[in-house]
mmCIF file of C-alpha atoms in Angstrom:
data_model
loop_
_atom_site.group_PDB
_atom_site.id
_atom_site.type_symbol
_atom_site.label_atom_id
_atom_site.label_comp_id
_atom_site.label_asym_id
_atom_site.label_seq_id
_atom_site.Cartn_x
_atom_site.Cartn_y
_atom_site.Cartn_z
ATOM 1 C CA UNK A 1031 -21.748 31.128 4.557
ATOM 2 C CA UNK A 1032 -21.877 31.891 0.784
ATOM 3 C CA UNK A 1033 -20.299 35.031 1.775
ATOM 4 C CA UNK A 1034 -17.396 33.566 3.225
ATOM 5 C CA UNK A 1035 -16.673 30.664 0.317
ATOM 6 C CA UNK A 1036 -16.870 33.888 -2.181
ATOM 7 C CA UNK A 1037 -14.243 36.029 -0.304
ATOM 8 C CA UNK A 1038 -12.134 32.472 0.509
ATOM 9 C CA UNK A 1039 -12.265 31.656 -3.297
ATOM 10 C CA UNK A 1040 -11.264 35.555 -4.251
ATOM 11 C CA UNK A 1041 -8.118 35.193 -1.644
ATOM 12 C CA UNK A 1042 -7.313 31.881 -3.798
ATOM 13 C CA UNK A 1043 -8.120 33.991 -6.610
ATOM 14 C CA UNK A 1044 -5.827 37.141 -5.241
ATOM 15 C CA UNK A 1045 -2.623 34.434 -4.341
ATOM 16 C CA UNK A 1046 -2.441 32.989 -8.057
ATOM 17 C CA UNK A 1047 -1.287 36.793 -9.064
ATOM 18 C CA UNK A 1048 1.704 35.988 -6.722
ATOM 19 C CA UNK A 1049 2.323 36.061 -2.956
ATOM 20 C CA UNK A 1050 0.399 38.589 -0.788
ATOM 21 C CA UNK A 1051 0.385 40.366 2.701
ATOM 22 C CA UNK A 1052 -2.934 40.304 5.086
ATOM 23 C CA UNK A 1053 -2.946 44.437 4.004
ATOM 24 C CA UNK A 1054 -2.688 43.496 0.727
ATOM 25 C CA UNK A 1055 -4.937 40.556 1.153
ATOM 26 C CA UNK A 1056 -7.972 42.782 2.805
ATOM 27 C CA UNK A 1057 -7.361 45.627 0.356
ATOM 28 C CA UNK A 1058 -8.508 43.687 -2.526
ATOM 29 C CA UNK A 1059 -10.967 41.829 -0.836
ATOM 30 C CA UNK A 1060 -12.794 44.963 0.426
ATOM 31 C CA UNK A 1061 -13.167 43.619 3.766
ATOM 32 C CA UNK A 1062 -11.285 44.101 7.022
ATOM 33 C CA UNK A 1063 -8.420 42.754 8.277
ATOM 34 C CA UNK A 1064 -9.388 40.312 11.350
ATOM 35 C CA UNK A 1065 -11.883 38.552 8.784
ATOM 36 C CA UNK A 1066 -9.641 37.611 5.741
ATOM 37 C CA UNK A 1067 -7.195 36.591 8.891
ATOM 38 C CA UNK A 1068 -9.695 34.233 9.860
ATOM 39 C CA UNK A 1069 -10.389 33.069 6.259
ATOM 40 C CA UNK A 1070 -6.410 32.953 5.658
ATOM 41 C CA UNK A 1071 -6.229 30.296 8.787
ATOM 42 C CA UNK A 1072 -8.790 28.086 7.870
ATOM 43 C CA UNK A 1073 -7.248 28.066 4.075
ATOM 44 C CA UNK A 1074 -3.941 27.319 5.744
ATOM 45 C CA UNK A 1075 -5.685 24.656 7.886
ATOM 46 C CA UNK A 1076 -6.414 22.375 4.845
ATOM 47 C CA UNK A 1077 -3.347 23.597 2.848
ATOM 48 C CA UNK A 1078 -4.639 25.810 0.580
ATOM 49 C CA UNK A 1079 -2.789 28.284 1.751
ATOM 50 C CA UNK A 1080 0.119 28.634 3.673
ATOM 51 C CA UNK A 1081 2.333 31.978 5.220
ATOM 52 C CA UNK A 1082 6.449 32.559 5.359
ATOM 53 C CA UNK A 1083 9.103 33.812 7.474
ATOM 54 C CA UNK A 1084 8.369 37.216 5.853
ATOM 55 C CA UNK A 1085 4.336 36.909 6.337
ATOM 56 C CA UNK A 1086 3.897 36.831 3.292
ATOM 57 C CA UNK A 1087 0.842 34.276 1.567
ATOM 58 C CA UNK A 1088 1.197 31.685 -0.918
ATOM 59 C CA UNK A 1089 -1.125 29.056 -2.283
ATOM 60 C CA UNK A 1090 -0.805 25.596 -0.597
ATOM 61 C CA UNK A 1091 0.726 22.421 -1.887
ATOM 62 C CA UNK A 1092 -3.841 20.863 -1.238
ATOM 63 C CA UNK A 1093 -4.319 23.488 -4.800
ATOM 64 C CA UNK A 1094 -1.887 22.102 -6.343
ATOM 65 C CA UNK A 1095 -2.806 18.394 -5.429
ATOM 66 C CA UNK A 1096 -6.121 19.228 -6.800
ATOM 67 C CA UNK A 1097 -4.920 20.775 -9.504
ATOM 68 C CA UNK A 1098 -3.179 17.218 -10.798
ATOM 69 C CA UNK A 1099 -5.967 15.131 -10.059
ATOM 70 C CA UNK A 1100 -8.039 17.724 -12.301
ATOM 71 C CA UNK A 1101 -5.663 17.153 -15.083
ATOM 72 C CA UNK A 1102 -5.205 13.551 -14.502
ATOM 73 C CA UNK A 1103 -8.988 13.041 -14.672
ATOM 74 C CA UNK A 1104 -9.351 14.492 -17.812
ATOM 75 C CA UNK A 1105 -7.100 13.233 -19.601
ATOM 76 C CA UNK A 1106 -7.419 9.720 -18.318
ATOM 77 C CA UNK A 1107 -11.135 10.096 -19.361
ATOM 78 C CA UNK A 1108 -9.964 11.309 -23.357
ATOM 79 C CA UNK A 1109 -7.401 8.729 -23.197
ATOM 80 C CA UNK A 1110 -9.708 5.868 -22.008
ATOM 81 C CA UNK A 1111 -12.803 6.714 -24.332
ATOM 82 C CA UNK A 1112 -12.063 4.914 -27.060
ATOM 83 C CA UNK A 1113 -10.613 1.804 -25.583
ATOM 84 C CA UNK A 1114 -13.641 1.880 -23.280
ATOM 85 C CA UNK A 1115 -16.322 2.656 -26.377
ATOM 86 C CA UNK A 1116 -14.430 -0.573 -27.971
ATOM 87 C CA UNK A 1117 -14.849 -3.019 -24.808
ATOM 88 C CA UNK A 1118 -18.833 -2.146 -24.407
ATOM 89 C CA UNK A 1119 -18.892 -2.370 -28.414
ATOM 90 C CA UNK A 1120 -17.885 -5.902 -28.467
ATOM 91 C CA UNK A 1121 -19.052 -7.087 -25.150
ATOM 92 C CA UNK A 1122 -22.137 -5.190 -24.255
ATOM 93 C CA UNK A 1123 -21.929 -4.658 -20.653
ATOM 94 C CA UNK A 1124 -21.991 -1.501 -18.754
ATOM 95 C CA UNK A 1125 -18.313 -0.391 -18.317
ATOM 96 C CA UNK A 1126 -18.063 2.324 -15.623
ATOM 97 C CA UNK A 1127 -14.793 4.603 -15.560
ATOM 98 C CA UNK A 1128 -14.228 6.030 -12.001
ATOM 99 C CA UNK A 1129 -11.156 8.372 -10.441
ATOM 100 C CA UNK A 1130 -10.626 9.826 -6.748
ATOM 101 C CA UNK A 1131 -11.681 13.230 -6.578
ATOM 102 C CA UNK A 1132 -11.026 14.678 -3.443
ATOM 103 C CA UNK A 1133 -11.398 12.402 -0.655
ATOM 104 C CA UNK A 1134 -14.328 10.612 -3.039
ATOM 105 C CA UNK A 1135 -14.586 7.921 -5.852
ATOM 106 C CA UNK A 1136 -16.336 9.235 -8.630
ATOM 107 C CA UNK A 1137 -18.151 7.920 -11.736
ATOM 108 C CA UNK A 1138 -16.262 10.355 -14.877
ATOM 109 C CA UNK A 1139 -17.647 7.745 -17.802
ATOM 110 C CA UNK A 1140 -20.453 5.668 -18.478
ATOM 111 C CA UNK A 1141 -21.140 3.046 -21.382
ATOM 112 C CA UNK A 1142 -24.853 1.943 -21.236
ATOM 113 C CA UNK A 1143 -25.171 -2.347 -21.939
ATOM 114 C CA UNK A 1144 -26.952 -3.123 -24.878
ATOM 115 C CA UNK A 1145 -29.576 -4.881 -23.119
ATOM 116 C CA UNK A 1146 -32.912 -2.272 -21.375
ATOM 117 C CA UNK A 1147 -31.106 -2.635 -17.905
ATOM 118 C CA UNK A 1148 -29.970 0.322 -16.968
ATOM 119 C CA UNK A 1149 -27.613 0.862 -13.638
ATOM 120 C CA UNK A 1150 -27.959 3.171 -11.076
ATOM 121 C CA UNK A 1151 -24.731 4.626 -11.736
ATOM 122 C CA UNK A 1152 -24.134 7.904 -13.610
ATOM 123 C CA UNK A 1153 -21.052 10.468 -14.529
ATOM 124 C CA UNK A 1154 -20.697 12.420 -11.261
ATOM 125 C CA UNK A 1155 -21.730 10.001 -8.784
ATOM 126 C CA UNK A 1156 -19.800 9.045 -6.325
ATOM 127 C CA UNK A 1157 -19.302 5.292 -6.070
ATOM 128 C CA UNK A 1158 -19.736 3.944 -2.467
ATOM 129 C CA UNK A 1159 -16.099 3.211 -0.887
ATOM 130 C CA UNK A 1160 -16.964 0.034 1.239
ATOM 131 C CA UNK A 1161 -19.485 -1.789 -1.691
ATOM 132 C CA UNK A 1162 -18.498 -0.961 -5.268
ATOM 133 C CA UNK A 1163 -15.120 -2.517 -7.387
ATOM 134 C CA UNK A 1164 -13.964 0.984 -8.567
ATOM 135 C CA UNK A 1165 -13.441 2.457 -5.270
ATOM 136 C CA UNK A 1166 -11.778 -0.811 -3.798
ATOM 137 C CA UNK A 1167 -9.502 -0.540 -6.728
ATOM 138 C CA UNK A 1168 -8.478 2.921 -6.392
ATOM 139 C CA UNK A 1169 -8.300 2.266 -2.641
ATOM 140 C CA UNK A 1170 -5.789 -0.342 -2.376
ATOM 141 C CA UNK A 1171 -3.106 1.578 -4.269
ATOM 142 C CA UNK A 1172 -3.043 4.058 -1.114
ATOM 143 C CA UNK A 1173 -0.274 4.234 1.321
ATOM 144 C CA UNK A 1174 -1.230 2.147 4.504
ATOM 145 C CA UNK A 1175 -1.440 5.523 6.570
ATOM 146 C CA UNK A 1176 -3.623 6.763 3.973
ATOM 147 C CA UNK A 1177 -6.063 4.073 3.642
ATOM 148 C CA UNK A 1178 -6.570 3.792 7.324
ATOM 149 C CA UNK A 1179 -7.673 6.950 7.452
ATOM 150 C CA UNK A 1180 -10.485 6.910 5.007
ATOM 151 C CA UNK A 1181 -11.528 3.705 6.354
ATOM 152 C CA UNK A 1182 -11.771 4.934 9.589
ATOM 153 C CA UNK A 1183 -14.400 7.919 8.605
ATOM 154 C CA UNK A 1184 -16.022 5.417 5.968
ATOM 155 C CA UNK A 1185 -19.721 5.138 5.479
ATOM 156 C CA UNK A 1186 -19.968 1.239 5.663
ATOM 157 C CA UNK A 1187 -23.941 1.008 5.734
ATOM 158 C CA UNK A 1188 -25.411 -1.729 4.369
ATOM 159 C CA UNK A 1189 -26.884 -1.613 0.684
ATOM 160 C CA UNK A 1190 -27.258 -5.548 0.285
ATOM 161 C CA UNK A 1191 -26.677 -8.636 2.344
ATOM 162 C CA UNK A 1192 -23.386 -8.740 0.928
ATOM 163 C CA UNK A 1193 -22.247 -5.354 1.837
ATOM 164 C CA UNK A 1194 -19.134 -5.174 3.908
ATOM 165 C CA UNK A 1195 -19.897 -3.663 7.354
ATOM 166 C CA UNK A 1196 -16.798 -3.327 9.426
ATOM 167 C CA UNK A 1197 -13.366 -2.037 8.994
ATOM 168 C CA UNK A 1198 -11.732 -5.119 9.742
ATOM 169 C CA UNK A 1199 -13.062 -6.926 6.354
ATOM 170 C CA UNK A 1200 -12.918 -4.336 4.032
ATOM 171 C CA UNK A 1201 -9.145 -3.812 4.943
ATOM 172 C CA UNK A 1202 -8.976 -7.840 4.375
ATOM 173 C CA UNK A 1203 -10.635 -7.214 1.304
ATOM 174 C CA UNK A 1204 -8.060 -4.492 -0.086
ATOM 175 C CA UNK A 1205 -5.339 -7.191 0.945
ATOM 176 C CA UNK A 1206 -6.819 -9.225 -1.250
ATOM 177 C CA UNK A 1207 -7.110 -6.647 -4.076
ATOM 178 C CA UNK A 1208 -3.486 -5.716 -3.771
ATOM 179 C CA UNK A 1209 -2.549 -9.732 -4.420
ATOM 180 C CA UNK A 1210 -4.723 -10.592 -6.902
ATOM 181 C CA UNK A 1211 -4.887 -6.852 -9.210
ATOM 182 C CA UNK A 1212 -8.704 -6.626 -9.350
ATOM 183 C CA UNK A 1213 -11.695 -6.175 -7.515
ATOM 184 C CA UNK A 1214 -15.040 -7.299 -7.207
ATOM 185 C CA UNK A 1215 -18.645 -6.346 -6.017
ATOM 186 C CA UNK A 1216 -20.515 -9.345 -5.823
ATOM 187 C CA UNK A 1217 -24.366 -8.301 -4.894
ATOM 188 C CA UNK A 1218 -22.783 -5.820 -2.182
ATOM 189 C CA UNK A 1219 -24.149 -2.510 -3.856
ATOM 190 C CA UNK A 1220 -27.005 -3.185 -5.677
ATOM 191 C CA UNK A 1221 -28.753 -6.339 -5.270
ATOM 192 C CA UNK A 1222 -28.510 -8.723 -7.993
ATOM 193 C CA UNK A 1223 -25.270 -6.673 -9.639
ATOM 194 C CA UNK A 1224 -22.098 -7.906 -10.025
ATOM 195 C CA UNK A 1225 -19.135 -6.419 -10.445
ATOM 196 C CA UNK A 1226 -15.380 -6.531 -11.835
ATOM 197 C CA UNK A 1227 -13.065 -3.689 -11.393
ATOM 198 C CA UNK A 1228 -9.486 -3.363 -12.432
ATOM 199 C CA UNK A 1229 -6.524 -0.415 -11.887
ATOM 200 C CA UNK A 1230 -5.433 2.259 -14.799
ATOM 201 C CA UNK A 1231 -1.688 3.530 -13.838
ATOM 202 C CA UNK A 1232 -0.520 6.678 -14.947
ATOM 203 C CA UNK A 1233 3.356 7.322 -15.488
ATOM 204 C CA UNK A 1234 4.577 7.031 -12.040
ATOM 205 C CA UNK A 1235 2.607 4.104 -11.677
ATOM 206 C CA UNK A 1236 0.149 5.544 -9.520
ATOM 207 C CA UNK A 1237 -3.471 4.639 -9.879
ATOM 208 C CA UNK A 1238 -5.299 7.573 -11.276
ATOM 209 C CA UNK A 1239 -8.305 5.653 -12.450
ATOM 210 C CA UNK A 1240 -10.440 2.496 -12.371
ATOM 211 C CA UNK A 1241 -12.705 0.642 -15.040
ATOM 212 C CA UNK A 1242 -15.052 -1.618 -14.661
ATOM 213 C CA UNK A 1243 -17.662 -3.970 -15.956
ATOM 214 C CA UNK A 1244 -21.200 -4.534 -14.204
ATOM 215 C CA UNK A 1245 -23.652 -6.713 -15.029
ATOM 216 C CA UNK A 1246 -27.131 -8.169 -13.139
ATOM 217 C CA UNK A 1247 -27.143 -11.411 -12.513
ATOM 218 C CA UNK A 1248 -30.270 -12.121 -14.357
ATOM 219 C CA UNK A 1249 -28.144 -11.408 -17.778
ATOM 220 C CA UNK A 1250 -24.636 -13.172 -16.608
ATOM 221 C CA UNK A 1251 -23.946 -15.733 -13.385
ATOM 222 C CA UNK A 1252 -21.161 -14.234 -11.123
ATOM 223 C CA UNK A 1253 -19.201 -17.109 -12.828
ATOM 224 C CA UNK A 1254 -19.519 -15.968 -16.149
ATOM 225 C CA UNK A 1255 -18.858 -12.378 -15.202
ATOM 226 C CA UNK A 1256 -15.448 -13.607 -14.561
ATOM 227 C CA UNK A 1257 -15.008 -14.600 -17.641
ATOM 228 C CA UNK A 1258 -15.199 -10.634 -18.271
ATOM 229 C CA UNK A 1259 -11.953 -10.199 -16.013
ATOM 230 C CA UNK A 1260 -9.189 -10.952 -18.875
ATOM 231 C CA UNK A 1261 -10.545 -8.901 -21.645
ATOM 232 C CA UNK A 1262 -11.125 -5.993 -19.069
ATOM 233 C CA UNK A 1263 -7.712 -6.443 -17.984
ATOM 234 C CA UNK A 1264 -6.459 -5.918 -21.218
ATOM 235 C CA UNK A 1265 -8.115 -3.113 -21.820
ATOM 236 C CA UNK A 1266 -6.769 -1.585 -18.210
ATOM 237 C CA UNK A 1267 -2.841 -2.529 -19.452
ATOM 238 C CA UNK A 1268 -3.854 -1.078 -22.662
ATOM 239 C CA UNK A 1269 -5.177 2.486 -20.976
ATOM 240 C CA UNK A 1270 -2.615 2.243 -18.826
ATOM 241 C CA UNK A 1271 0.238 2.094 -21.452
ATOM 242 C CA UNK A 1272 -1.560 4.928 -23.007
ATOM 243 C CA UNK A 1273 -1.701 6.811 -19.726
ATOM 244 C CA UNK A 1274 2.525 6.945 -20.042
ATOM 245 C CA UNK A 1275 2.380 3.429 -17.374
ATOM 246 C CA UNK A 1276 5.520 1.292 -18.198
ATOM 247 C CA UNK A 1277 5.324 -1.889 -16.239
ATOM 248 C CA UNK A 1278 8.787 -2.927 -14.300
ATOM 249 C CA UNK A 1279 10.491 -6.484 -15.686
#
């Protein structure tokens, strides 16, 4: 298997010289012919890769899609540090910054509270779709066609008694996300944790990113973790505008 990711990743490699034949192809990858075929197809099956009317090899539009999110992750990250450093400076909470990553949320900044409770959450972790406010965020900012398809190969075990369970309420849930602007995780992935989430646009006012603020319950009521939701929302226009995001009149 590691075999075949190395000679897949040196065809990737090989196409961002320029286009290629399969002889050209299996030349520089030392190997023969019917084998960097069969690498070629399942490249082209995910769109890494894709062949013309002269069979001839290209890279796919998929590198190119991660390729932006790279970039976009990055620099939402160096753009958001400060205005994130001053949020947890002045409020104290743990303020989580999360962006899609493949077909995945995932955790790219963490500010520790001020208090000894520490979150499970770290940089690199993926956030859990159906339970956390990040990932409902990001979420409802897909295309319908989009969205049903990640919620329809969704991990929606349960983590609390709150967690949702079943297609049919999360998608009720992103509804109400897209009406209201925010998110929440009220006790549904970590007991005793709640959670605020809001959006962070980029130019084409896409959301690339989310940020949010958790806290336990034993710190701040649910109640007066709402009273969280303003400032953070600030601080996502603020990011935003940063991010190039010019909201319509």
């Amino acid at each position: 298997m590691s075999q075949s990711v190395s000679r897949a990743l040196h065809l990737l490699v090989q196409l961002g010289n320029g286009p290629a034949n399969l002889d050209q192809l299996a030349e520089s990858t030392g190997v023969h012919k019917t084998t960097v075929l069969r690498l070629l197809r399942t490249l082209s099956d995910e769109r890494f890769t894709f062949r013309d009317n002269s069979n001839q090899y290209h890279l796919g539009s998929r590198i190119f899609e991660l390729a932006a999110q790279a970039t976009d992750q990055r620099e939402v990250r160096r753009i958001a540090s400060p205005h994130l450093v001053a949020f947890n400076r002045e409020y104290g909470r743990t303020t989580h910054l999360a962006a899609m990553e493949g077909g995945d949320v995932v955790y790219i900044d963490k500010l520790e509270s001020h208090d000894q409770i520490r979150m499970y959450s770290r940089i690199g972790l993926r956030a859990n779709l159906n339970s956390t406010a990040v990932a409902k965020v990001i979420l409802a900012d897909l295309p319908d066609s989009e969205l049903r398809a990640v919620v329809d190969s969704m991990d929606f075990s349960s983590r609390t008694a709150n967690t949702i369970t079943t297609p049919e309420r999360y998608l009720d849930e992103i509804r109400l996300v897209r009406e209201q602007g925010w998110a929440h995780d009220q006790e549904e992935n970590e007991p005793s944790v709640n959670c605020i989430g809001v959006p962070i646009r980029g130019a084409s006012g896409r959301v690339v990113a989310a940020v949010s603020v958790s806290v336990p319950d034993v710190v701040l009521s649910y109640e007066r973790v709402l009273d969280l939701l303003e400032p953070l929302q600030a601080v996502g226009a603020r990011i935003s505008r940063d991010c190039g995001y010019r909201a319509q009149p």
